[in-house]
Short mmCIF file of C-alpha atoms in Angstrom, two decimals:
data_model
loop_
_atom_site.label_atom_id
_atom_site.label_comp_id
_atom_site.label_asym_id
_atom_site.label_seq_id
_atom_site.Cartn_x
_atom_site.Cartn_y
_atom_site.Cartn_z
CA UNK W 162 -33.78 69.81 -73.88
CA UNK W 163 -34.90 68.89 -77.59
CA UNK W 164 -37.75 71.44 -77.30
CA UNK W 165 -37.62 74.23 -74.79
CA UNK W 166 -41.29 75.11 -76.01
CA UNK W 167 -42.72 71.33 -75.28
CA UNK W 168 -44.00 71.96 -71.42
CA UNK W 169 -45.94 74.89 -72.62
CA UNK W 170 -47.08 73.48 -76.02
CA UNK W 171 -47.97 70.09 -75.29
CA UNK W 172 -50.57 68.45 -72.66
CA UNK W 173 -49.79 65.80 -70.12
CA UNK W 174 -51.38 62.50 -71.94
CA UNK W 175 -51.80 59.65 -70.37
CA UNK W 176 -52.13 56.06 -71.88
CA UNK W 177 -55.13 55.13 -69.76
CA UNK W 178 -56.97 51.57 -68.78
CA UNK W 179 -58.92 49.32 -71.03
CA UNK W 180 -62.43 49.54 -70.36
CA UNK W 181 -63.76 48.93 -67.10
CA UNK W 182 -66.33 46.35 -69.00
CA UNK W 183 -63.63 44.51 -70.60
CA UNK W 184 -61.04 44.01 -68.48
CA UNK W 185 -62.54 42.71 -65.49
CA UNK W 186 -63.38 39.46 -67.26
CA UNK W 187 -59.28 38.63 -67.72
CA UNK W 188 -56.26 39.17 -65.98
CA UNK W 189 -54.46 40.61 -68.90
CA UNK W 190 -52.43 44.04 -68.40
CA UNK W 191 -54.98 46.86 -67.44
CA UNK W 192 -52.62 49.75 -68.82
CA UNK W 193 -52.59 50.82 -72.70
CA UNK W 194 -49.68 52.15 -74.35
CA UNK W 195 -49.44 55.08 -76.63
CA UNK W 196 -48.18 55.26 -79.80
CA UNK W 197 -44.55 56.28 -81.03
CA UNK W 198 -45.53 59.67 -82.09
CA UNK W 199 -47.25 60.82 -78.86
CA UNK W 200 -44.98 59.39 -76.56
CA UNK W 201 -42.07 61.75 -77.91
CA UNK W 202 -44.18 64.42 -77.59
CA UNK W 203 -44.63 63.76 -73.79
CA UNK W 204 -41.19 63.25 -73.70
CA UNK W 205 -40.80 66.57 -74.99
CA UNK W 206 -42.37 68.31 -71.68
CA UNK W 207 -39.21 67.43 -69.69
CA UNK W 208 -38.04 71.26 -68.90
CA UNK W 209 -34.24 69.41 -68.01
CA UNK W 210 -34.59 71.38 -64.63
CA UNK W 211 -30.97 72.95 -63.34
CA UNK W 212 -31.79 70.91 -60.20
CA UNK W 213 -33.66 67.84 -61.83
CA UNK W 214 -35.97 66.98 -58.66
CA UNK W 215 -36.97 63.66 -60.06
CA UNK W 216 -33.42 62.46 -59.85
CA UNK W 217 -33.34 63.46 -56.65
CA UNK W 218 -36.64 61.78 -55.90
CA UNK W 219 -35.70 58.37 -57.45
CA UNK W 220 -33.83 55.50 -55.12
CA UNK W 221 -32.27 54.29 -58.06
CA UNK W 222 -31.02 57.96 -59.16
CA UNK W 223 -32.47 57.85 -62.60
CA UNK W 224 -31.90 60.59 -65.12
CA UNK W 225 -35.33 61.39 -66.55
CA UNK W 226 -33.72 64.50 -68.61
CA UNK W 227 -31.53 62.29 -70.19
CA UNK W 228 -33.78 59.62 -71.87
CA UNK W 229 -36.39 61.88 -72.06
CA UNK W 230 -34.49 64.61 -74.59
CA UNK W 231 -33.34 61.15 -76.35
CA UNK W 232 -36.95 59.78 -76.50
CA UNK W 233 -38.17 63.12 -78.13
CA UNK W 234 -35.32 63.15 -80.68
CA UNK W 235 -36.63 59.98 -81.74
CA UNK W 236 -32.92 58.31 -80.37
CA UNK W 237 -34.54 54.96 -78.41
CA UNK W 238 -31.16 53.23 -78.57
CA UNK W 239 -29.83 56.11 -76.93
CA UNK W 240 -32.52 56.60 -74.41
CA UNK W 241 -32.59 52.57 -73.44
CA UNK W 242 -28.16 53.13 -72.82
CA UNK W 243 -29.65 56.33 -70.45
CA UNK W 244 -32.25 54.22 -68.89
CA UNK W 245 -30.33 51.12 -67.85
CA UNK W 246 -27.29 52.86 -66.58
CA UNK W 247 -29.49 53.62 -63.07
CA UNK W 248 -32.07 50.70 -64.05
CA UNK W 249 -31.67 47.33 -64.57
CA UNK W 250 -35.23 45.99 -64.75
CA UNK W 251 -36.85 49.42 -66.19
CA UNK W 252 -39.47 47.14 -67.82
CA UNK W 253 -41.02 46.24 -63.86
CA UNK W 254 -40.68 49.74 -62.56
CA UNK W 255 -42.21 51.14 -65.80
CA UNK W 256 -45.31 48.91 -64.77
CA UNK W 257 -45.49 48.98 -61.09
CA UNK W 258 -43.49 52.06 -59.53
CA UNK W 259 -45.42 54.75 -57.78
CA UNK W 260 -43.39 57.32 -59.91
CA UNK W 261 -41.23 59.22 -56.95
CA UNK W 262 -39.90 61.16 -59.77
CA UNK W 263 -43.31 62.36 -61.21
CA UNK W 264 -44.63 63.87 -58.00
CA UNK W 265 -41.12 65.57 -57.71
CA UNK W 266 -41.33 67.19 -61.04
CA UNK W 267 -41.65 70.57 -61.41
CA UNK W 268 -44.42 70.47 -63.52
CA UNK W 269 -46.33 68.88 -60.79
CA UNK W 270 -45.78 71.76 -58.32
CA UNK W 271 -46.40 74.25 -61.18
CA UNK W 272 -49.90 72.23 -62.51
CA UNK W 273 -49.74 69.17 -61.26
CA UNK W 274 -49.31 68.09 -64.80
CA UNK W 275 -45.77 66.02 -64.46
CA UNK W 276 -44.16 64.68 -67.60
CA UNK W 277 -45.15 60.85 -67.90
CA UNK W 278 -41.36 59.71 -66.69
CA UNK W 279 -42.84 56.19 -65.91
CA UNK W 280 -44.65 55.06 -68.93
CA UNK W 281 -41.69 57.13 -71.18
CA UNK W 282 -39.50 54.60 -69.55
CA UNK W 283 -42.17 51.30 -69.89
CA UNK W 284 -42.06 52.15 -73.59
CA UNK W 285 -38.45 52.61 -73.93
CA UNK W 286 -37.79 49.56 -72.70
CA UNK W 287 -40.01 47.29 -74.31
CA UNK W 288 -39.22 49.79 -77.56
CA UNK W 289 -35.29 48.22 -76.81
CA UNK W 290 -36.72 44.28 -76.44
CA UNK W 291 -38.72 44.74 -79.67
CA UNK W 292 -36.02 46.27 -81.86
CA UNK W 293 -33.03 44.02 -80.47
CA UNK W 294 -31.47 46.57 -78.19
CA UNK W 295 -31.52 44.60 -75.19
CA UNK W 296 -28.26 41.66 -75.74
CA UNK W 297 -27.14 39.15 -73.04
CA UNK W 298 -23.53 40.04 -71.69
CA UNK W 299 -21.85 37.43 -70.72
CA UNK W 300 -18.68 39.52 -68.73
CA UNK W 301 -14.87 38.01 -67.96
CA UNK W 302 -15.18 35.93 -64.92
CA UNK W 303 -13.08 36.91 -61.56
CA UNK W 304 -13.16 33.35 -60.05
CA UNK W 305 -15.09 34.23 -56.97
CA UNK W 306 -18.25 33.30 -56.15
CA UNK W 307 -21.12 35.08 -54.84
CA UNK W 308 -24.45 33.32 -53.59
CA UNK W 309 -27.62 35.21 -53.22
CA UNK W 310 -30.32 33.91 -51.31
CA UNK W 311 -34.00 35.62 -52.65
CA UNK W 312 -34.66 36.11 -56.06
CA UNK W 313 -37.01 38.94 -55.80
CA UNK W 314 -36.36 42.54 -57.05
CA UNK W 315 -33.47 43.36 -54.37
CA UNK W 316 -32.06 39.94 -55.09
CA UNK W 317 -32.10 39.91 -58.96
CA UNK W 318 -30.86 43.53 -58.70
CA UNK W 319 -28.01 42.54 -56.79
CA UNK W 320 -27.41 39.22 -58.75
CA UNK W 321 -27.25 41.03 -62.01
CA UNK W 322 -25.08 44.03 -60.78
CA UNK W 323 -22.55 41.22 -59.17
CA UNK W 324 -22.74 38.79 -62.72
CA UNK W 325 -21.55 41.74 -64.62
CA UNK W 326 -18.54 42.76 -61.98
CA UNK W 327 -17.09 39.08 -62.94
CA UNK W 328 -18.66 37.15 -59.81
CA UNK W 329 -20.14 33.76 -60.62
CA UNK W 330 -23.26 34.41 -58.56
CA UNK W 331 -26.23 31.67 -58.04
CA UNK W 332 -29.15 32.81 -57.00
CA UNK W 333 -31.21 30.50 -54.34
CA UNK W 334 -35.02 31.13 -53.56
CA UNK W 335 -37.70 28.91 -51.96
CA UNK W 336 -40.64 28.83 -54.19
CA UNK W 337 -40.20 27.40 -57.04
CA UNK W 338 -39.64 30.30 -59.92
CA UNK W 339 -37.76 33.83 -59.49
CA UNK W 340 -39.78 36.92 -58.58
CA UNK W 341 -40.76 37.17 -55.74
CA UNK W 342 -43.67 38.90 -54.97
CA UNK W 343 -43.47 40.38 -58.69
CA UNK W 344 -44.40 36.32 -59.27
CA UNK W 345 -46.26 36.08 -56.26
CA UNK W 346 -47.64 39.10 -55.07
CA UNK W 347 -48.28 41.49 -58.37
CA UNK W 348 -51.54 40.56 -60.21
CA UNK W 349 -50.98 39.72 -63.52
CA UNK W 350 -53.46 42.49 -64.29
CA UNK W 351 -50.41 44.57 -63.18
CA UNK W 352 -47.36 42.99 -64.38
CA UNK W 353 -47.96 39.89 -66.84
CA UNK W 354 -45.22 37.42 -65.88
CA UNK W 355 -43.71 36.55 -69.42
CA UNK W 356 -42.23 40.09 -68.25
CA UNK W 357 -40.33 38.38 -65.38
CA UNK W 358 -39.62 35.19 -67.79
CA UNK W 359 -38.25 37.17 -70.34
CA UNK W 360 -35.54 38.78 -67.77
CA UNK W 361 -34.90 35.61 -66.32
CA UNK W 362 -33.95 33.95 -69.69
CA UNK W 363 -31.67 36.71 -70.55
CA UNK W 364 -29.89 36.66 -66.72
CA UNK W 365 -29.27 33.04 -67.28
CA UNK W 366 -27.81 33.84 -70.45
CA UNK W 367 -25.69 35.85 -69.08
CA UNK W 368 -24.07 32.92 -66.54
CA UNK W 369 -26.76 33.76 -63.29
CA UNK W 370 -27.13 30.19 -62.03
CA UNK W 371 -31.06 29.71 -60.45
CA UNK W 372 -31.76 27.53 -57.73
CA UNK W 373 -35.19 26.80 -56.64
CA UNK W 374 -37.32 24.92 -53.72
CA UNK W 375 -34.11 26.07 -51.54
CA UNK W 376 -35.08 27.08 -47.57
CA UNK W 377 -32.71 29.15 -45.61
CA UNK W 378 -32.66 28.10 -42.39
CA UNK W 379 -31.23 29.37 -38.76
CA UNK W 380 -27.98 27.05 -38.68
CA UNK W 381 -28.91 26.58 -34.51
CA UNK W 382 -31.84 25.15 -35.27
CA UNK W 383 -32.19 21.29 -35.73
CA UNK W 384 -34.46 21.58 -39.02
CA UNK W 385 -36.57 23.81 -40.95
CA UNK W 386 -39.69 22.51 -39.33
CA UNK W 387 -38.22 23.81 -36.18
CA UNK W 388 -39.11 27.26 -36.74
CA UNK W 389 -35.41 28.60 -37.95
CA UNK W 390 -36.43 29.62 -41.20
CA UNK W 391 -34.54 33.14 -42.10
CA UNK W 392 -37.02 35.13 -43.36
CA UNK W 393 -37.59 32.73 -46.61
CA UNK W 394 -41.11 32.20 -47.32
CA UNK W 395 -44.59 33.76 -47.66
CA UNK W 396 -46.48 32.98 -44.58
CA UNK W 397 -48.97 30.09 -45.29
CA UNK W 398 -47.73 29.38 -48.18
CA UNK W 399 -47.95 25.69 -48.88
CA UNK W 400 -46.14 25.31 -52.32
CA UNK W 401 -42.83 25.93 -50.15
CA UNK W 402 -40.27 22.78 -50.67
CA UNK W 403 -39.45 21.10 -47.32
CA UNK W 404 -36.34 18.86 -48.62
CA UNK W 405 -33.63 21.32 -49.13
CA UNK W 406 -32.61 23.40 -46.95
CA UNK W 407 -29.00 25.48 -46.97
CA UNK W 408 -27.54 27.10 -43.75
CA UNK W 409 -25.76 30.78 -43.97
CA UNK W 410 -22.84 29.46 -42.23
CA UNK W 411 -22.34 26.98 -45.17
CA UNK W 412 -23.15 29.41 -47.24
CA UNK W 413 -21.02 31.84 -45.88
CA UNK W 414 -17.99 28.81 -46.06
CA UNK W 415 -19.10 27.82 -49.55
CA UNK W 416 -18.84 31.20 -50.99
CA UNK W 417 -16.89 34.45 -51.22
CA UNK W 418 -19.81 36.66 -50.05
CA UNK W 419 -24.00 35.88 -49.51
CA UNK W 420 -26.75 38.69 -50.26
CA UNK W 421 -29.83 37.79 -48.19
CA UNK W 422 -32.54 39.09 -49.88
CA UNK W 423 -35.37 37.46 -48.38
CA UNK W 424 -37.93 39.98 -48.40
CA UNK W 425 -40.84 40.44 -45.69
CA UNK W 426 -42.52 37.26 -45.36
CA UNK W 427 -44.55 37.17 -42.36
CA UNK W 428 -47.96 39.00 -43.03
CA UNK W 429 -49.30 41.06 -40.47
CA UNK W 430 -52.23 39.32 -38.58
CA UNK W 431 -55.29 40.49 -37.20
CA UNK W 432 -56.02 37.70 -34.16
CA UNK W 433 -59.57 38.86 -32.72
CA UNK W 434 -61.91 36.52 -32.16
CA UNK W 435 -63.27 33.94 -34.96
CA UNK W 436 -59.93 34.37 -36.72
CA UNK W 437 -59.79 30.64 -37.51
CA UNK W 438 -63.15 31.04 -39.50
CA UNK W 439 -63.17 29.55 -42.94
CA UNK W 440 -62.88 32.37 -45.65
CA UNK W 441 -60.56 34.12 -42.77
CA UNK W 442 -56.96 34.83 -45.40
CA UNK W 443 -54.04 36.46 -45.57
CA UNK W 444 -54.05 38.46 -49.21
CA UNK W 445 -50.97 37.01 -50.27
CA UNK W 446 -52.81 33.19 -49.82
CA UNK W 447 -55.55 34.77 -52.65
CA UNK W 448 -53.19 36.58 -54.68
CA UNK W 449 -49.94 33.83 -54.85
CA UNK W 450 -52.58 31.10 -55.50
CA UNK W 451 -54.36 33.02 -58.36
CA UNK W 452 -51.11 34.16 -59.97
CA UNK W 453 -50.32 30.04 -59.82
CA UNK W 454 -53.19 28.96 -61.25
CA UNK W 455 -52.83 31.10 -64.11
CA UNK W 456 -49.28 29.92 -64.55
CA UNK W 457 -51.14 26.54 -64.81
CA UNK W 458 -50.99 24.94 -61.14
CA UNK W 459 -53.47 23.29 -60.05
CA UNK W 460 -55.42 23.24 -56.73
CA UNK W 461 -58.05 20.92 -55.27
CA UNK W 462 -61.52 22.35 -54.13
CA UNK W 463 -60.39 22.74 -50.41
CA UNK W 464 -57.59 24.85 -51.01
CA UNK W 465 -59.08 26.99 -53.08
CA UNK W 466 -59.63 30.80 -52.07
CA UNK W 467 -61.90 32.31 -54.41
CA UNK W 468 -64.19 34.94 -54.48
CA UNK W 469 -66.17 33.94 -56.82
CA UNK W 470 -70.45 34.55 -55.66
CA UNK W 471 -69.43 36.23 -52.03
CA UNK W 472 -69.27 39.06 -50.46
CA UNK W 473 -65.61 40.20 -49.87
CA UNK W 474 -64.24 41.97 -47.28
CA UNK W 475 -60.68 43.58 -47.67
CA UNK W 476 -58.95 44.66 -44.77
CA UNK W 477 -56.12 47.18 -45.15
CA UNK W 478 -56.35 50.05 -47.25
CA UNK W 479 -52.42 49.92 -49.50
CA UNK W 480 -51.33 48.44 -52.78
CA UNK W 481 -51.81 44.70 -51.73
CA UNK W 482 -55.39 45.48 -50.67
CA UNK W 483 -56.00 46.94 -53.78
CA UNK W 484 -55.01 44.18 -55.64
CA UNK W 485 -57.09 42.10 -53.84
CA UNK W 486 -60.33 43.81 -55.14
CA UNK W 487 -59.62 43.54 -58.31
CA UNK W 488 -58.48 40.05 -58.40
CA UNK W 489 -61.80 39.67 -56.66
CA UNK W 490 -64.00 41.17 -59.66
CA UNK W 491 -62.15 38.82 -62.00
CA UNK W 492 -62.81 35.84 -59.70
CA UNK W 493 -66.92 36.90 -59.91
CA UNK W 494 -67.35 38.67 -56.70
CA UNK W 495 -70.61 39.38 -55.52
CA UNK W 496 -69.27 42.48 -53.85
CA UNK W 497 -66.50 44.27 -52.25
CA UNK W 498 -65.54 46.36 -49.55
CA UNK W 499 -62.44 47.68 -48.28
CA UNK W 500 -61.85 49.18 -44.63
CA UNK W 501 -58.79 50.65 -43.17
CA UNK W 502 -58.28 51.55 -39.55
CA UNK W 503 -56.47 54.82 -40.61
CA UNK W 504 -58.44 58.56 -41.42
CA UNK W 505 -59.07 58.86 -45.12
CA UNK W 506 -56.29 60.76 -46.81
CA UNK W 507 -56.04 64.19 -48.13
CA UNK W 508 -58.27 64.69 -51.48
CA UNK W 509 -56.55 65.98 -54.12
CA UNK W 510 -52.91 66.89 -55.17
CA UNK W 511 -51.66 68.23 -52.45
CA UNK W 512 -50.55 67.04 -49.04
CA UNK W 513 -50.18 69.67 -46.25
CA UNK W 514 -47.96 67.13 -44.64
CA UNK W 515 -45.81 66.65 -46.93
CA UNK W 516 -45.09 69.50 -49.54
CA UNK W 517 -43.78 68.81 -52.78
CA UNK W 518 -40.90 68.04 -53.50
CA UNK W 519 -41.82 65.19 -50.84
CA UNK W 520 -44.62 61.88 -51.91
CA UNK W 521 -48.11 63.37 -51.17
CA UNK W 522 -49.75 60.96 -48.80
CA UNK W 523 -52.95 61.30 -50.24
CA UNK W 524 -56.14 59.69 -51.53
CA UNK W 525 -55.19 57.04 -53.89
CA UNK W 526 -57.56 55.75 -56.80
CA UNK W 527 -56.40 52.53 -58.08
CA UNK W 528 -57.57 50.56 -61.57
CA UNK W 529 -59.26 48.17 -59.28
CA UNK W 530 -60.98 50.86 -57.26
CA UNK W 531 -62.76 52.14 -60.35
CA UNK W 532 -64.12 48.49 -61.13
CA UNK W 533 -66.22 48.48 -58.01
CA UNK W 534 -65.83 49.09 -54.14
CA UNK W 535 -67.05 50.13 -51.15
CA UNK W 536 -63.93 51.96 -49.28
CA UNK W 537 -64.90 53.08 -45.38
CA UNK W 538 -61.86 54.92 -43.14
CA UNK W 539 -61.54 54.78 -39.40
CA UNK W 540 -63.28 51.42 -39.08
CA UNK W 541 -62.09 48.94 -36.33
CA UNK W 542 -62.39 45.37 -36.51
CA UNK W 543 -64.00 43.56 -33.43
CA UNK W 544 -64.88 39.87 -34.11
CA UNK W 545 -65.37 37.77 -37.22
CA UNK W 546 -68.86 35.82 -36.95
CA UNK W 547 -69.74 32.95 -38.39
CA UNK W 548 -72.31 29.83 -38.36
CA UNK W 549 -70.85 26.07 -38.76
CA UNK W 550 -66.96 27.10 -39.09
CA UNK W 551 -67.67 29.43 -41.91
CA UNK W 552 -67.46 32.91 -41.69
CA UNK W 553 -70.89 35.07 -42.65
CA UNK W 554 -69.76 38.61 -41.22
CA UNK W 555 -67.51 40.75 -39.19
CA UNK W 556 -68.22 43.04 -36.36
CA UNK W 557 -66.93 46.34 -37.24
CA UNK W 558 -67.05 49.80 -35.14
CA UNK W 559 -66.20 53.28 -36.69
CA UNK W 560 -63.63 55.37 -34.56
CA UNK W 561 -61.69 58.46 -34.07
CA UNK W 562 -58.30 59.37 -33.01
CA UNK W 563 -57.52 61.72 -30.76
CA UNK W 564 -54.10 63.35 -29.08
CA UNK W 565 -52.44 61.22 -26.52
CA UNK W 566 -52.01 63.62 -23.69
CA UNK W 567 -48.56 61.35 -22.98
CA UNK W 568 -47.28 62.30 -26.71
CA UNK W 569 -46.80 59.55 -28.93
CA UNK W 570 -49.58 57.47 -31.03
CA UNK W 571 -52.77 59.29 -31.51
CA UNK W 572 -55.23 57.05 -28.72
CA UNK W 573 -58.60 55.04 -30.55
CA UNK W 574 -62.25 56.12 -29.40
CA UNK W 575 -65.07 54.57 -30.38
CA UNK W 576 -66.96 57.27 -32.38
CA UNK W 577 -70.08 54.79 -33.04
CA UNK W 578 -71.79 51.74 -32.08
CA UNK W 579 -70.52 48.59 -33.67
CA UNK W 580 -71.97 47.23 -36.69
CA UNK W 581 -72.17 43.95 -38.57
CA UNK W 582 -70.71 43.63 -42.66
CA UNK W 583 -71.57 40.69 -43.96
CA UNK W 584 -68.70 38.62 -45.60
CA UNK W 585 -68.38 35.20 -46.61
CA UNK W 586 -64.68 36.16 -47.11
CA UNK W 587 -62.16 38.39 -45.81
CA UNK W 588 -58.88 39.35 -46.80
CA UNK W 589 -55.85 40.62 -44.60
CA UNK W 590 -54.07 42.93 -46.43
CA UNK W 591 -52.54 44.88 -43.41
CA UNK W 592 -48.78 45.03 -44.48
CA UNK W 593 -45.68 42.79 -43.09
CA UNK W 594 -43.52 42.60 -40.02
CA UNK W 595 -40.37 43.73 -40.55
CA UNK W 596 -37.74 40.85 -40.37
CA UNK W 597 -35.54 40.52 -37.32
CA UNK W 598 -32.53 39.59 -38.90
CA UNK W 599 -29.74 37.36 -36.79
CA UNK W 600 -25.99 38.33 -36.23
CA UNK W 601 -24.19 37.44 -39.63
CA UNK W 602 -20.93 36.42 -40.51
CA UNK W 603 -18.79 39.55 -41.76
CA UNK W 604 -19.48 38.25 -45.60
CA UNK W 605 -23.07 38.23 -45.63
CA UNK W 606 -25.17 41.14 -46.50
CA UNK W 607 -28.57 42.00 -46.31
CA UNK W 608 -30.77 43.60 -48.87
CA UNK W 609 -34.40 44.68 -49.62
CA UNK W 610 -36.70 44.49 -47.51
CA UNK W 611 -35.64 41.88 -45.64
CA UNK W 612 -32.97 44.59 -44.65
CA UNK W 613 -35.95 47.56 -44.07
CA UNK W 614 -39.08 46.19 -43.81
CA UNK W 615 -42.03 46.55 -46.85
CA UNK W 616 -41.48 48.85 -48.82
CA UNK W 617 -41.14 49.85 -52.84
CA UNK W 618 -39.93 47.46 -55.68
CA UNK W 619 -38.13 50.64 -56.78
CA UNK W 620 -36.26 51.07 -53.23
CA UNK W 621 -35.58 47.42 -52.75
CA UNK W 622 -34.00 47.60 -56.04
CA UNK W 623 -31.71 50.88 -55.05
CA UNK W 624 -31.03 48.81 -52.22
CA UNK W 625 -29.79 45.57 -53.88
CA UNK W 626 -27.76 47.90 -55.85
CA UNK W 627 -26.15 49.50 -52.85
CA UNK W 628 -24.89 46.07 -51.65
CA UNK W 629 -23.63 45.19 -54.71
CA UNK W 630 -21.20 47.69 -54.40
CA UNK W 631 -20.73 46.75 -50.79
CA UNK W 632 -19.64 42.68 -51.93
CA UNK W 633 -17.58 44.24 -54.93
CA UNK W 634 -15.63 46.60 -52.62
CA UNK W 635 -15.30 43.71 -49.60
CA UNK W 636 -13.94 41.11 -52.22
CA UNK W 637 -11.36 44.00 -53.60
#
């Protein structure tokens, strides 16, 4: 603790957005930085806590204390060595994690005034790429090989952590870069992808071999167009390759161990009537194609999905629907609405539901909120209208929840008469299905979220690090 004095002396500061004005005509990063000087001073309101909560919090076990006393004494080599014990990719989390840790600090529960553990960690990191800190190791090889099938956060987690045990690993996924939905999913607003590039470079260099346009399919079935596929694409996503396909029995023969890290792929649907509408999506078909397009693919006019002049309607209230309204402003919306079948969420700090040291389950302002949006709770969604195949509204009703007298989900009344918002496009943001996995050979291990359902880039991480240690300890 470089300065027992700092969490009285100094005030939580917080790098902040670009202006509303400005960034909403780009999709460059929305978040600032701070400078040198006032980052170790934030660092310096870690109180290194006898129980350190946000360690606890964090499902990769970080060690805020740590880096954070080395950040203040000005030591970055020292605080990037900290960092990346726990963290191998601190420079997504620093971006796009929810910060467990920061709602478990003390300082929260004291004045809700945490120390700024996730941009302390953004800048270390990116403080370790600029000054040369950050060197490819290429370890001594064990001659066994290790294949892992996803290469989003769980999967690169796990590839990386097996690489440096000795494993040859290769690394197969079915789109047609690494990511996952950091590629596919994240706006670039959120995390730019010469982020992901500049990992990938440095995992190659360090002997991960990459294999792309690669479907996992069910070995009983007779092809990959006869609905087998394991959990190893985005629903509706047409970029998908349909020539190679691998098996996990042959993987399972090929190799010494598989990691199936396949994520959630299958989008949760909303089939009421007019669902097969024009301007009817899934978010990921908006947010994959935009994220393309800006990586240079191109699309013809039909397959577009663009916002650009309508009114949009967003349907699910979480991360991915927030994305989706601000990748709508920079596509030239004419407006926005979100709806979400749940009640609105506590206001303010605290959660009566869950108490600190527990995540508060309450209201959540996003970047993309502040550019612009209508947000309604307890709405229900009763038929998308339309005129000529295209879709100009959707039949709404508001509604309450009340106890079921047989215990178990709260029952749906209507509280009002249905209404009509008009939309020329709607987006289903209303989470995945969690993957039913099938029975695996004894070497093949599951990870993310293809292992727990949707969840956090920060847990599926923890969890590809978890079966890292499984493989190593199997091939022992």
């Amino acid at each position: 603790m470089g300065n027992p004095r700092g969490f009285l002396e100094v005030e939580r500061k917080e790098a902040g957005y670009r202006p509303i004005h400005d960034r909403i005509h780009d999709f460059g990063e929305v978040e600032q930085t701070l400078n040198s000087n006032d980052r170790r001073l934030q660092a310096s309101r870690c109180m290194d806590c006898g129980v350190p909560f946000c360690h606890w919090a964090c499902p990769l076990g970080n060690k805020p204390p740590e880096w954070n006393d080395a950040l203040y004494r000005g030591d970055w080599q020292l605080a990037y060595e900290l960092l990346t014990e726990t963290n191998d990719f601190p420079e997504f989390t620093g971006r796009i994690c929810p910060a467990l840790c920061e709602k478990a600090c003390v300082l929260n529960l004291m004045e809700h005034e945490p120390t700024t553990n996730r941009e302390d960690e953004a800048a270390i990191i990116e403080h370790a790429f600029g000054e040369d800190y950050v060197k490819p190791h290429v370890p001594e090889r064990n001659g066994k090989k290790v294949a892992v099938v996803g290469a989003g956060p769980a999967g690169l987690t796990a590839a990386t952590r097996l690489n440096q045990k000795g494993y040859t690993v290769t690394v197969y996924d079915a789109r047609e870069d690494a990511g996952g939905l950091l590629r596919y999913g994240i706006p670039n607003f959120k995390l730019i992808k010469s982020i992901i590039d500049r990992r990938l470079n440095l995992l190659r260099e360090e002997g991960i071999i990459f294999e792309f346009g690669v479907k996992l399919v069910d070995s009983k079935k007779k092809s990959a167009d006869d609905k087998g596929e394991i959990a190893a694409n985005i629903q509706n996503d047409p970029t998908l390759g349909k020539d190679k396909t691998v098996t996990i029995d042959k993987l399972s023969a090929d190799y010494d161990a598989v990691v199936v890290a396949t994520g959630t792929p299958t989008a949760r649907d909303l089939k009421i009537p007019g669902r097969d509408l024009k301007g009817v999506y899934f978010a990921l078909e908006m947010l994959s194609q935009q994220n393309r397009k800006l990586a240079g693919q191109e699309f013809s006019r039909d397959e577009l999905v663009n916002a650009k002049g309508k009114n949009v309607l967003v349907i699910g209230g979480g991360d991915t629907g927030s994305d989706c309204i601000g990748t709508a402003h920079r596509q030239g919306a004419k407006s926005v609405t979100q709806i979400e079948i749940m009640p609105k969420p506590p206001v303010g700090p605290d959660d009566p539901k869950n108490p600190w040291p527990n995540w508060p389950r309450t209201l959540k302002t996003t970047s993309s909120h502040e550019e612009g949006c209508v947000r309604r709770w307890n709405i229900n969604s009763l038929e998308f209208l339309g005129k000529n195949g295209k879709l100009t509204g959707v039949k709404v009703q508001e509604i309450t929840w009340v106890p079921n007298p047989e215990g178990g989900r709260p029952l749906m009344k209507p509280a009002k008469d249905p209404e009509i918002i008009p939309a020329e496009m709607v987006l289903l943001a209303m989470g995945f299905l969690r993957p039913q996995q099938p029975q695996f050979p004894a070497n093949v291990f599951v990870a993310g979220d293809a292992a727990s359902g949707a969840s956090l880039v920060v847990r599926a991480m923890a969890s590809g690090k978890d079966v890292a240690e499984k493989v190593d300890k199997l091939l022992k």
